[in-house]
mmCIF file of C-alpha atoms in Angstrom:
data_model
loop_
_atom_site.group_PDB
_atom_site.id
_atom_site.type_symbol
_atom_site.label_atom_id
_atom_site.label_comp_id
_atom_site.label_asym_id
_atom_site.label_seq_id
_atom_site.Cartn_x
_atom_site.Cartn_y
_atom_site.Cartn_z
ATOM 1 C CA MET A 22 -9.215 -19.581 -8.427
ATOM 2 C CA LYS A 23 -8.864 -15.972 -9.438
ATOM 3 C CA VAL A 24 -8.074 -13.159 -7.015
ATOM 4 C CA TYR A 25 -9.362 -9.629 -7.651
ATOM 5 C CA LYS A 26 -8.425 -6.545 -5.657
ATOM 6 C CA PHE A 27 -10.588 -3.409 -5.697
ATOM 7 C CA GLY A 28 -9.062 -0.251 -4.249
ATOM 8 C CA GLY A 29 -10.717 2.596 -2.396
ATOM 9 C CA ALA A 30 -11.370 4.620 -5.558
ATOM 10 C CA SER A 31 -13.419 1.775 -7.036
ATOM 11 C CA VAL A 32 -15.799 1.643 -4.037
ATOM 12 C CA LYS A 33 -15.822 5.327 -3.029
ATOM 13 C CA ASP A 34 -19.624 5.606 -3.406
ATOM 14 C CA ALA A 35 -22.755 3.600 -4.237
ATOM 15 C CA GLU A 36 -22.169 3.878 -7.975
ATOM 16 C CA GLY A 37 -18.652 2.532 -7.469
ATOM 17 C CA VAL A 38 -19.965 -0.522 -5.608
ATOM 18 C CA LYS A 39 -22.490 -1.147 -8.378
ATOM 19 C CA ASN A 40 -19.692 -0.854 -10.929
ATOM 20 C CA VAL A 41 -17.747 -3.610 -9.166
ATOM 21 C CA ALA A 42 -20.651 -5.911 -10.009
ATOM 22 C CA LEU A 43 -20.480 -4.786 -13.649
ATOM 23 C CA VAL A 44 -16.752 -5.555 -13.706
ATOM 24 C CA LEU A 45 -17.431 -9.012 -12.278
ATOM 25 C CA GLU A 46 -20.011 -9.632 -14.999
ATOM 26 C CA THR A 47 -17.303 -9.083 -17.626
ATOM 27 C CA GLN A 48 -14.884 -11.422 -15.834
ATOM 28 C CA GLY A 49 -17.195 -14.179 -14.621
ATOM 29 C CA PHE A 50 -18.124 -14.414 -10.949
ATOM 30 C CA GLU A 51 -17.137 -17.922 -10.004
ATOM 31 C CA LYS A 52 -14.260 -19.449 -8.021
ATOM 32 C CA CYS A 53 -12.872 -16.079 -7.080
ATOM 33 C CA LEU A 54 -11.795 -14.116 -4.041
ATOM 34 C CA LEU A 55 -12.279 -10.347 -3.829
ATOM 35 C CA VAL A 56 -10.014 -8.182 -1.694
ATOM 36 C CA VAL A 57 -11.415 -4.716 -1.044
ATOM 37 C CA SER A 58 -9.876 -1.551 0.408
ATOM 38 C CA ALA A 59 -11.575 1.044 2.592
ATOM 39 C CA MET A 60 -14.012 3.287 0.726
ATOM 40 C CA GLY A 61 -12.602 6.461 -0.820
ATOM 41 C CA LYS A 62 -10.622 8.485 1.713
ATOM 42 C CA THR A 63 -11.846 6.531 4.753
ATOM 43 C CA THR A 64 -8.339 5.505 5.828
ATOM 44 C CA ASN A 65 -7.263 9.152 5.943
ATOM 45 C CA ALA A 66 -10.376 10.014 7.949
ATOM 46 C CA LEU A 67 -9.747 7.209 10.463
ATOM 47 C CA GLU A 68 -6.124 8.337 10.783
ATOM 48 C CA LYS A 69 -7.543 11.698 11.849
ATOM 49 C CA VAL A 70 -9.624 9.930 14.521
ATOM 50 C CA VAL A 71 -6.455 8.373 15.958
ATOM 51 C CA GLU A 72 -4.655 11.723 15.835
ATOM 52 C CA PHE A 73 -7.519 13.474 17.644
ATOM 53 C CA TYR A 74 -7.705 10.672 20.225
ATOM 54 C CA PHE A 75 -4.070 11.137 21.227
ATOM 55 C CA LYS A 76 -4.415 14.927 21.206
ATOM 56 C CA LYS A 77 -7.509 14.584 23.413
ATOM 57 C CA GLN A 78 -9.649 16.372 20.846
ATOM 58 C CA ASP A 79 -13.200 15.475 19.797
ATOM 59 C CA TYR A 80 -12.518 12.232 17.939
ATOM 60 C CA GLN A 81 -16.132 11.062 18.394
ATOM 61 C CA ALA A 82 -17.406 13.806 16.090
ATOM 62 C CA GLU A 83 -14.998 12.517 13.426
ATOM 63 C CA ILE A 84 -16.306 8.974 13.899
ATOM 64 C CA GLU A 85 -19.871 10.218 13.387
ATOM 65 C CA LEU A 86 -18.898 11.927 10.117
ATOM 66 C CA ILE A 87 -17.327 8.730 8.774
ATOM 67 C CA LYS A 88 -20.327 6.700 9.925
ATOM 68 C CA LYS A 89 -22.738 9.082 8.185
ATOM 69 C CA ASN A 90 -20.766 8.794 4.936
ATOM 70 C CA HIS A 91 -21.010 4.984 4.993
ATOM 71 C CA ILE A 92 -24.703 5.057 5.907
ATOM 72 C CA ASP A 93 -25.317 7.413 2.956
ATOM 73 C CA ILE A 94 -23.476 5.032 0.612
ATOM 74 C CA ALA A 95 -25.502 2.100 1.926
ATOM 75 C CA LYS A 96 -28.763 4.013 1.364
ATOM 76 C CA GLY A 97 -27.895 4.055 -2.333
ATOM 77 C CA LEU A 98 -27.544 0.254 -2.350
ATOM 78 C CA PHE A 99 -30.032 -1.267 0.100
ATOM 79 C CA SER A 100 -33.642 -0.975 1.274
ATOM 80 C CA GLU A 101 -34.047 1.042 4.476
ATOM 81 C CA ASN A 102 -34.669 -1.996 6.700
ATOM 82 C CA HIS A 103 -31.684 -3.992 5.428
ATOM 83 C CA PRO A 104 -29.585 -5.626 8.213
ATOM 84 C CA VAL A 105 -26.390 -4.096 6.775
ATOM 85 C CA PHE A 106 -27.238 -0.786 8.493
ATOM 86 C CA GLY A 107 -27.049 -2.519 11.862
ATOM 87 C CA GLU A 108 -23.714 -4.077 10.857
ATOM 88 C CA ILE A 109 -22.300 -0.671 9.907
ATOM 89 C CA SER A 110 -23.382 0.818 13.238
ATOM 90 C CA LEU A 111 -21.774 -2.062 15.138
ATOM 91 C CA PHE A 112 -18.413 -1.458 13.469
ATOM 92 C CA PHE A 113 -18.448 2.195 14.481
ATOM 93 C CA ASP A 114 -19.635 1.304 17.996
ATOM 94 C CA ASP A 115 -16.603 -1.005 18.203
ATOM 95 C CA ILE A 116 -14.236 1.872 17.320
ATOM 96 C CA ASP A 117 -15.759 4.100 19.985
ATOM 97 C CA SER A 118 -15.825 1.318 22.561
ATOM 98 C CA PHE A 119 -12.182 0.403 21.912
ATOM 99 C CA LEU A 120 -11.007 3.992 22.302
ATOM 100 C CA ARG A 121 -13.004 4.415 25.526
ATOM 101 C CA ARG A 122 -11.449 1.267 27.052
ATOM 102 C CA ASN A 123 -7.940 1.561 25.641
ATOM 103 C CA LYS A 124 -5.078 2.041 28.104
ATOM 104 C CA SER A 125 -2.212 1.502 25.664
ATOM 105 C CA PRO A 126 -0.026 4.546 24.892
ATOM 106 C CA ASN A 127 1.325 2.752 21.788
ATOM 107 C CA TYR A 128 0.250 4.933 18.849
ATOM 108 C CA ASN A 129 0.884 2.223 16.257
ATOM 109 C CA PHE A 130 -1.158 -0.355 18.180
ATOM 110 C CA VAL A 131 -4.123 2.009 18.510
ATOM 111 C CA TYR A 132 -3.745 3.040 14.864
ATOM 112 C CA ASP A 133 -4.108 -0.552 13.674
ATOM 113 C CA GLN A 134 -7.179 -1.308 15.797
ATOM 114 C CA VAL A 135 -8.990 1.809 14.550
ATOM 115 C CA VAL A 136 -7.887 2.301 10.944
ATOM 116 C CA SER A 137 -8.493 -1.359 10.030
ATOM 117 C CA CYS A 138 -12.249 -0.817 10.513
ATOM 118 C CA GLY A 139 -12.399 0.940 7.129
ATOM 119 C CA GLU A 140 -11.758 -2.339 5.310
ATOM 120 C CA MET A 141 -14.094 -4.293 7.584
ATOM 121 C CA ILE A 142 -17.000 -1.975 6.759
ATOM 122 C CA SER A 143 -16.358 -1.664 3.011
ATOM 123 C CA SER A 144 -15.999 -5.427 2.565
ATOM 124 C CA LYS A 145 -19.229 -6.061 4.485
ATOM 125 C CA ILE A 146 -21.139 -3.544 2.327
ATOM 126 C CA LEU A 147 -19.736 -5.036 -0.902
ATOM 127 C CA SER A 148 -20.394 -8.628 0.174
ATOM 128 C CA GLU A 149 -24.002 -7.874 1.179
ATOM 129 C CA TYR A 150 -24.678 -5.969 -2.034
ATOM 130 C CA LEU A 151 -23.291 -8.765 -4.234
ATOM 131 C CA ASN A 152 -25.376 -11.353 -2.395
ATOM 132 C CA ASP A 153 -28.482 -9.186 -2.862
ATOM 133 C CA ILE A 154 -27.975 -9.156 -6.659
ATOM 134 C CA GLN A 155 -27.378 -12.922 -6.759
ATOM 135 C CA PHE A 156 -23.570 -12.818 -6.856
ATOM 136 C CA PHE A 157 -23.374 -15.246 -3.953
ATOM 137 C CA ASN A 158 -20.282 -15.045 -1.766
ATOM 138 C CA HIS A 159 -18.936 -15.672 1.712
ATOM 139 C CA TRP A 160 -17.587 -12.764 3.753
ATOM 140 C CA LEU A 161 -14.254 -13.543 5.392
ATOM 141 C CA ASP A 162 -12.462 -11.756 8.201
ATOM 142 C CA ALA A 163 -8.895 -11.603 6.831
ATOM 143 C CA ARG A 164 -7.555 -11.489 10.400
ATOM 144 C CA ASP A 165 -8.632 -15.112 10.850
ATOM 145 C CA TYR A 166 -6.408 -16.128 7.943
ATOM 146 C CA ILE A 167 -3.408 -13.782 7.656
ATOM 147 C CA LYS A 168 -1.240 -14.105 10.763
ATOM 148 C CA THR A 169 1.615 -11.737 11.496
ATOM 149 C CA ASP A 170 4.076 -10.686 14.172
ATOM 150 C CA SER A 171 3.350 -7.735 16.485
ATOM 151 C CA ASN A 172 5.057 -5.128 14.316
ATOM 152 C CA TYR A 173 2.059 -2.805 14.232
ATOM 153 C CA ARG A 174 1.565 -0.801 10.988
ATOM 154 C CA GLU A 175 4.193 -2.922 9.187
ATOM 155 C CA GLY A 176 3.223 -6.481 10.033
ATOM 156 C CA ILE A 177 5.515 -9.293 8.875
ATOM 157 C CA VAL A 178 3.508 -12.280 7.648
ATOM 158 C CA ASN A 179 3.863 -15.683 9.279
ATOM 159 C CA TRP A 180 3.696 -17.545 5.992
ATOM 160 C CA GLN A 181 3.475 -21.069 7.428
ATOM 161 C CA GLU A 182 0.468 -20.324 9.627
ATOM 162 C CA THR A 183 -1.147 -18.095 7.004
ATOM 163 C CA GLU A 184 -0.855 -20.734 4.275
ATOM 164 C CA GLN A 185 -2.306 -23.390 6.580
ATOM 165 C CA ASN A 186 -5.315 -21.168 7.270
ATOM 166 C CA ILE A 187 -6.024 -20.044 3.712
ATOM 167 C CA SER A 188 -5.502 -23.486 2.169
ATOM 168 C CA LYS A 189 -8.565 -24.708 4.102
ATOM 169 C CA LEU A 190 -10.883 -22.503 2.018
ATOM 170 C CA ASP A 191 -13.153 -24.351 -0.385
ATOM 171 C CA LYS A 192 -11.973 -23.281 -3.829
ATOM 172 C CA ILE A 193 -15.347 -23.786 -5.496
ATOM 173 C CA ASN A 194 -16.818 -20.809 -3.622
ATOM 174 C CA CYS A 195 -16.548 -17.046 -3.969
ATOM 175 C CA TYR A 196 -15.317 -14.845 -1.132
ATOM 176 C CA VAL A 197 -15.092 -11.183 -0.188
ATOM 177 C CA THR A 198 -12.457 -10.097 2.319
ATOM 178 C CA GLN A 199 -10.401 -7.108 3.458
ATOM 179 C CA GLY A 200 -7.084 -5.814 2.261
ATOM 180 C CA PHE A 201 -4.379 -4.316 4.460
ATOM 181 C CA ILE A 202 -4.990 -6.336 7.651
ATOM 182 C CA GLY A 203 -3.982 -9.454 9.548
ATOM 183 C CA SER A 204 -3.666 -10.351 13.229
ATOM 184 C CA GLU A 205 -0.957 -11.338 15.686
ATOM 185 C CA SER A 206 -0.850 -14.229 18.170
ATOM 186 C CA ASN A 207 -3.210 -12.485 20.614
ATOM 187 C CA ASN A 208 -5.642 -11.742 17.758
ATOM 188 C CA PHE A 209 -5.097 -7.992 17.841
ATOM 189 C CA THR A 210 -5.243 -6.393 14.402
ATOM 190 C CA VAL A 211 -1.960 -5.668 12.605
ATOM 191 C CA THR A 212 -1.888 -3.719 9.347
ATOM 192 C CA LEU A 213 0.510 -4.639 6.552
ATOM 193 C CA GLY A 214 1.710 -1.132 5.668
ATOM 194 C CA ARG A 215 -0.032 1.739 3.904
ATOM 195 C CA GLU A 216 -1.520 0.661 0.545
ATOM 196 C CA GLY A 217 -1.105 -2.936 1.690
ATOM 197 C CA SER A 218 -4.303 -4.256 0.089
ATOM 198 C CA ASP A 219 -2.397 -5.263 -3.050
ATOM 199 C CA TYR A 220 -0.106 -7.308 -0.806
ATOM 200 C CA THR A 221 -3.128 -8.978 0.818
ATOM 201 C CA ALA A 222 -4.365 -10.048 -2.612
ATOM 202 C CA ALA A 223 -0.937 -11.509 -3.412
ATOM 203 C CA ILE A 224 -0.901 -13.419 -0.101
ATOM 204 C CA PHE A 225 -4.280 -15.008 -0.864
ATOM 205 C CA ALA A 226 -3.254 -15.705 -4.476
ATOM 206 C CA TYR A 227 -0.073 -17.442 -3.317
ATOM 207 C CA CYS A 228 -1.796 -19.546 -0.648
ATOM 208 C CA LEU A 229 -4.684 -20.519 -2.946
ATOM 209 C CA ASN A 230 -2.368 -21.304 -5.882
ATOM 210 C CA ALA A 231 -4.528 -18.928 -7.887
ATOM 211 C CA ASP A 232 -4.593 -18.999 -11.676
ATOM 212 C CA GLU A 233 -4.160 -15.238 -11.803
ATOM 213 C CA MET A 234 -4.531 -12.030 -9.825
ATOM 214 C CA THR A 235 -5.975 -8.727 -11.039
ATOM 215 C CA ILE A 236 -5.795 -5.305 -9.430
ATOM 216 C CA TRP A 237 -8.541 -2.954 -10.592
ATOM 217 C CA LYS A 238 -7.436 0.693 -10.755
ATOM 218 C CA ASP A 239 -8.699 4.003 -12.124
ATOM 219 C CA VAL A 240 -5.914 3.920 -14.752
ATOM 220 C CA PRO A 241 -5.681 1.661 -17.850
ATOM 221 C CA GLY A 242 -2.766 -0.323 -16.374
ATOM 222 C CA VAL A 243 0.899 0.282 -15.635
ATOM 223 C CA MET A 244 1.859 3.432 -17.506
ATOM 224 C CA THR A 245 5.243 4.881 -18.407
ATOM 225 C CA GLY A 246 4.456 7.575 -15.845
ATOM 226 C CA ASP A 247 1.669 8.822 -13.610
ATOM 227 C CA PRO A 248 -0.639 10.651 -16.065
ATOM 228 C CA ARG A 249 -1.435 13.176 -13.310
ATOM 229 C CA LYS A 250 2.231 14.188 -13.173
ATOM 230 C CA PHE A 251 3.680 13.488 -16.624
ATOM 231 C CA GLU A 252 2.545 14.225 -20.163
ATOM 232 C CA ASN A 253 2.483 11.854 -23.140
ATOM 233 C CA VAL A 254 2.642 8.649 -21.100
ATOM 234 C CA GLU A 255 1.672 5.310 -22.627
ATOM 235 C CA LEU A 256 0.471 1.910 -21.473
ATOM 236 C CA LEU A 257 2.964 -0.891 -20.842
ATOM 237 C CA SER A 258 1.172 -4.012 -22.077
ATOM 238 C CA HIS A 259 3.728 -6.553 -20.811
ATOM 239 C CA ILE A 260 6.404 -6.227 -18.145
ATOM 240 C CA SER A 261 8.394 -8.839 -16.244
ATOM 241 C CA TYR A 262 8.157 -9.475 -12.515
ATOM 242 C CA GLU A 263 11.691 -8.098 -12.212
ATOM 243 C CA GLU A 264 10.856 -4.844 -13.995
ATOM 244 C CA ALA A 265 7.669 -4.429 -11.950
ATOM 245 C CA ILE A 266 9.628 -4.945 -8.705
ATOM 246 C CA GLU A 267 12.172 -2.331 -9.788
ATOM 247 C CA MET A 268 9.410 0.147 -10.652
ATOM 248 C CA ALA A 269 7.664 -0.471 -7.333
ATOM 249 C CA TYR A 270 10.917 -0.004 -5.428
ATOM 250 C CA TYR A 271 11.567 3.310 -7.139
ATOM 251 C CA GLY A 272 8.088 4.476 -6.185
ATOM 252 C CA ALA A 273 5.625 3.598 -8.974
ATOM 253 C CA SER A 274 2.351 4.058 -7.070
ATOM 254 C CA VAL A 275 0.350 1.629 -9.189
ATOM 255 C CA ILE A 276 2.198 -1.390 -7.699
ATOM 256 C CA HIS A 277 2.776 -2.062 -3.998
ATOM 257 C CA PRO A 278 6.431 -3.103 -3.456
ATOM 258 C CA LYS A 279 5.683 -6.308 -1.481
ATOM 259 C CA THR A 280 3.084 -7.581 -3.943
ATOM 260 C CA LEU A 281 5.354 -9.121 -6.541
ATOM 261 C CA GLN A 282 7.447 -11.487 -4.431
ATOM 262 C CA PRO A 283 4.786 -14.112 -3.573
ATOM 263 C CA LEU A 284 3.402 -14.008 -7.133
ATOM 264 C CA LYS A 285 6.856 -14.493 -8.659
ATOM 265 C CA GLN A 286 7.553 -17.501 -6.410
ATOM 266 C CA LYS A 287 4.624 -19.397 -7.947
ATOM 267 C CA ASN A 288 4.643 -17.697 -11.368
ATOM 268 C CA ILE A 289 1.098 -16.403 -10.886
ATOM 269 C CA PRO A 290 0.244 -13.931 -13.691
ATOM 270 C CA PHE A 291 -0.648 -10.490 -12.388
ATOM 271 C CA PHE A 292 -2.840 -8.010 -14.258
ATOM 272 C CA VAL A 293 -3.432 -4.313 -13.674
ATOM 273 C CA LYS A 294 -6.692 -3.229 -15.313
ATOM 274 C CA SER A 295 -9.150 -0.349 -15.340
ATOM 275 C CA PHE A 296 -12.458 -0.708 -13.506
ATOM 276 C CA VAL A 297 -13.734 2.058 -15.815
ATOM 277 C CA GLU A 298 -12.997 0.005 -18.948
ATOM 278 C CA PRO A 299 -12.831 -3.592 -17.685
ATOM 279 C CA LYS A 300 -12.825 -5.221 -21.125
ATOM 280 C CA LYS A 301 -9.513 -3.622 -22.082
ATOM 281 C CA PRO A 302 -6.421 -5.834 -21.607
ATOM 282 C CA GLY A 303 -4.484 -3.595 -19.195
ATOM 283 C CA THR A 304 -0.960 -4.637 -18.219
ATOM 284 C CA LYS A 305 0.238 -8.194 -17.697
ATOM 285 C CA VAL A 306 3.101 -8.774 -15.257
ATOM 286 C CA GLY A 307 4.766 -12.166 -15.463
ATOM 287 C CA ASN A 308 7.546 -14.267 -16.935
ATOM 288 C CA SER A 309 7.236 -12.570 -20.276
ATOM 289 C CA GLU A 310 9.683 -12.614 -23.148
ATOM 290 C CA GLU A 311 7.891 -9.487 -24.359
ATOM 291 C CA ASN A 312 9.066 -7.288 -21.491
ATOM 292 C CA GLU A 313 8.721 -3.710 -22.708
ATOM 293 C CA LEU A 314 11.819 -1.691 -21.835
ATOM 294 C CA ILE A 315 10.292 1.680 -22.622
ATOM 295 C CA GLU A 316 11.525 4.848 -20.935
ATOM 296 C CA SER A 317 9.395 5.305 -17.812
ATOM 297 C CA TYR A 318 9.165 8.116 -15.249
ATOM 298 C CA ILE A 319 8.574 7.865 -11.506
ATOM 299 C CA LEU A 320 8.268 10.778 -9.084
ATOM 300 C CA LYS A 321 8.512 10.036 -5.376
ATOM 301 C CA GLU A 322 7.542 13.122 -3.387
ATOM 302 C CA ASN A 323 7.787 14.101 0.309
ATOM 303 C CA GLN A 324 11.248 12.611 0.690
ATOM 304 C CA THR A 325 14.002 13.684 3.107
ATOM 305 C CA LEU A 326 17.620 14.163 2.055
ATOM 306 C CA LEU A 327 20.106 13.444 4.838
ATOM 307 C CA ASN A 328 23.847 14.045 4.466
ATOM 308 C CA VAL A 329 26.053 12.365 7.068
ATOM 309 C CA GLU A 330 29.758 13.161 7.524
ATOM 310 C CA THR A 331 32.360 11.863 9.967
ATOM 311 C CA ARG A 332 33.481 14.323 12.630
ATOM 312 C CA ASP A 333 37.185 13.399 12.485
ATOM 313 C CA PHE A 334 37.589 13.364 8.683
ATOM 314 C CA SER A 335 37.869 9.563 8.734
ATOM 315 C CA PHE A 336 36.368 7.333 6.065
ATOM 316 C CA ILE A 337 32.707 6.281 6.176
ATOM 317 C CA ALA A 338 33.617 2.701 7.031
ATOM 318 C CA GLU A 339 31.662 -0.457 7.789
ATOM 319 C CA ASP A 340 31.227 0.366 11.483
ATOM 320 C CA HIS A 341 29.769 3.783 10.584
ATOM 321 C CA MET A 342 27.410 2.238 8.031
ATOM 322 C CA SER A 343 26.304 -0.384 10.551
ATOM 323 C CA LEU A 344 25.392 2.295 13.108
ATOM 324 C CA ILE A 345 23.533 4.417 10.553
ATOM 325 C CA PHE A 346 21.469 1.521 9.220
ATOM 326 C CA THR A 347 20.720 0.237 12.720
ATOM 327 C CA LEU A 348 19.195 3.632 13.503
ATOM 328 C CA LEU A 349 17.273 3.669 10.208
ATOM 329 C CA ALA A 350 15.744 0.313 11.157
ATOM 330 C CA LYS A 351 15.017 1.534 14.688
ATOM 331 C CA TYR A 352 13.013 4.493 13.382
ATOM 332 C CA LYS A 353 11.383 2.550 10.517
ATOM 333 C CA ILE A 354 12.801 4.863 7.860
ATOM 334 C CA LYS A 355 13.379 3.432 4.381
ATOM 335 C CA VAL A 356 16.214 4.355 2.042
ATOM 336 C CA SER A 357 15.070 5.371 -1.455
ATOM 337 C CA LEU A 358 18.560 6.269 -2.710
ATOM 338 C CA MET A 359 22.051 6.302 -1.229
ATOM 339 C CA GLN A 360 25.402 7.596 -2.384
ATOM 340 C CA ASN A 361 28.658 7.643 -0.468
ATOM 341 C CA SER A 362 32.071 9.266 -0.817
ATOM 342 C CA ALA A 363 35.142 8.768 1.356
ATOM 343 C CA ILE A 364 33.912 10.841 4.297
ATOM 344 C CA SER A 365 30.192 11.350 3.676
ATOM 345 C CA LEU A 366 26.984 9.460 2.989
ATOM 346 C CA ALA A 367 23.936 10.955 1.260
ATOM 347 C CA LEU A 368 20.588 9.278 1.901
ATOM 348 C CA CYS A 369 17.241 10.013 0.280
ATOM 349 C CA LEU A 370 14.738 8.740 2.822
ATOM 350 C CA GLU A 371 11.059 7.830 3.016
ATOM 351 C CA ASP A 372 9.864 8.789 6.501
ATOM 352 C CA LYS A 373 6.337 7.360 6.715
ATOM 353 C CA PHE A 374 6.154 7.553 10.489
ATOM 354 C CA GLY A 375 7.585 11.050 10.945
ATOM 355 C CA ASN A 376 10.732 9.946 12.774
ATOM 356 C CA ALA A 377 13.370 11.817 10.735
ATOM 357 C CA ASN A 378 14.012 14.458 13.417
ATOM 358 C CA GLN A 379 14.657 11.802 16.059
ATOM 359 C CA LEU A 380 16.978 9.946 13.692
ATOM 360 C CA ASN A 381 18.865 13.153 12.956
ATOM 361 C CA GLU A 382 19.273 14.003 16.645
ATOM 362 C CA GLU A 383 20.702 10.582 17.425
ATOM 363 C CA LEU A 384 23.057 10.631 14.438
ATOM 364 C CA GLN A 385 24.373 14.029 15.512
ATOM 365 C CA GLN A 386 25.883 12.390 18.590
ATOM 366 C CA SER A 387 28.420 10.693 16.303
ATOM 367 C CA PHE A 388 28.314 12.572 12.984
ATOM 368 C CA ILE A 389 27.856 15.950 11.353
ATOM 369 C CA THR A 390 24.491 15.918 9.571
ATOM 370 C CA GLN A 391 22.485 18.130 7.270
ATOM 371 C CA MET A 392 18.803 17.400 6.648
ATOM 372 C CA THR A 393 16.592 18.763 3.889
ATOM 373 C CA LYS A 394 12.889 17.890 3.992
ATOM 374 C CA ASN A 395 10.196 17.865 1.281
ATOM 375 C CA VAL A 396 12.501 16.928 -1.586
ATOM 376 C CA SER A 397 11.493 14.757 -4.549
ATOM 377 C CA LEU A 398 13.165 11.701 -6.045
ATOM 378 C CA PHE A 399 12.813 11.602 -9.820
ATOM 379 C CA THR A 400 13.653 8.266 -11.489
ATOM 380 C CA VAL A 401 13.870 7.425 -15.179
ATOM 381 C CA ARG A 402 13.853 3.699 -15.947
ATOM 382 C CA ASN A 403 15.311 2.526 -19.266
ATOM 383 C CA ALA A 404 16.615 6.038 -19.771
ATOM 384 C CA GLU A 405 18.026 7.142 -23.084
ATOM 385 C CA LEU A 406 21.251 8.389 -21.510
ATOM 386 C CA GLU A 407 22.238 10.499 -24.490
ATOM 387 C CA LYS A 408 19.170 12.674 -23.829
ATOM 388 C CA LEU A 409 19.744 13.357 -20.134
ATOM 389 C CA ASP A 410 19.994 17.126 -20.550
ATOM 390 C CA GLN A 411 16.205 17.387 -20.865
ATOM 391 C CA PHE A 412 15.730 16.198 -17.273
ATOM 392 C CA TYR A 413 17.736 19.023 -15.715
ATOM 393 C CA LYS A 414 15.516 21.784 -17.047
ATOM 394 C CA ASP A 415 14.039 24.015 -14.308
ATOM 395 C CA LYS A 416 15.284 21.713 -11.520
ATOM 396 C CA LYS A 417 17.486 22.391 -8.520
ATOM 397 C CA VAL A 418 19.467 19.154 -8.326
ATOM 398 C CA LEU A 419 20.716 18.121 -4.870
ATOM 399 C CA LEU A 420 21.922 14.627 -5.760
ATOM 400 C CA GLU A 421 22.097 12.506 -8.912
ATOM 401 C CA GLN A 422 22.984 8.948 -9.783
ATOM 402 C CA ILE A 423 23.231 6.952 -13.010
ATOM 403 C CA SER A 424 23.419 3.161 -13.149
ATOM 404 C CA LYS A 425 23.141 1.240 -16.373
ATOM 405 C CA LYS A 426 19.842 2.525 -17.811
ATOM 406 C CA THR A 427 18.414 4.051 -14.638
ATOM 407 C CA PHE A 428 18.836 7.757 -13.945
ATOM 408 C CA GLN A 429 17.876 9.312 -10.606
ATOM 409 C CA MET A 430 17.999 12.806 -9.176
ATOM 410 C CA VAL A 431 16.921 14.347 -5.897
ATOM 411 C CA THR A 432 15.447 17.806 -6.428
ATOM 412 C CA ALA A 433 14.326 20.585 -4.102
#
């Protein structure tokens, strides 16, 4: 089988959905599984619903706006009496009904039950449209197949149970399912982390022993830098799993960090291609002898720089590090870069859940801290070290680090 993932940009409107069919025509629509994200900016809009719900603001008006947007998209794809309109309404009724009944104060739990509906609706619209144009497929609820723990918003996959479920699929058929979501033992929805649809595709590819997996983006493939942020970037035609994992870790937005591990375990080739120009080769990620070690640029914005020092001028020792990293895990804050001296530790942090202030307050009970928000982490992979001077131009550097051929700096 082949696994294809289509992101929100590829299905943001009716024309985008129709274009998915055109892409499938170029690839061959047989023995494949499609993973689809929420349409356009739907996830952001549903996040606003959750925010309004907890602030006791008018979240129902926000739901109606999102519903209207999906109805308008469907009007560009289906006849007015098509049953898909009833399906769309049911999904939005479910959101409203859940929020009316909910008694849980757990923000992350509520978030997962509400935000996951974006993928449910987009996948249903895509599946129905493809069936209407004779691209016959079965719609799957990913939550019936991908099982996780109860770590809402960052679900950890139960691989044994998940593989048992997915391996039962008949590989001669075509399927459409959702990215980003699974379910825990009580069948409540658990999301796999923001931008987790790529990871979903990799999970299905691994469990189906797929021949290959392709992610369809609005860029030609993996570039030497985000063309919206850097000039004169070029396409990387071949990179290794290892290089792709490094780039994802440093913040390359085109690849989700968790995606590569299951593919690497079974040596499943992974392609990143453009849904605008589907016949172009894009980037191949795999066990390639042709790994291109070209200088590449990654900018990770909205980071937090935290400096931690001991109060008694003692060394930052193992017991200090243990406490610091225990608190980082507690508040679900990820380390993008770290650097330590005898009595201090500098951490560039990714604070997806907005917990940095709480972390800082708790650390201040044992340490002296200084926190700087809204900094950027700039990484150069395969850097030409003799030309480093060019990277300092017009930048206020707060922290820098060089290792082998990777250069990093935190800038204000």
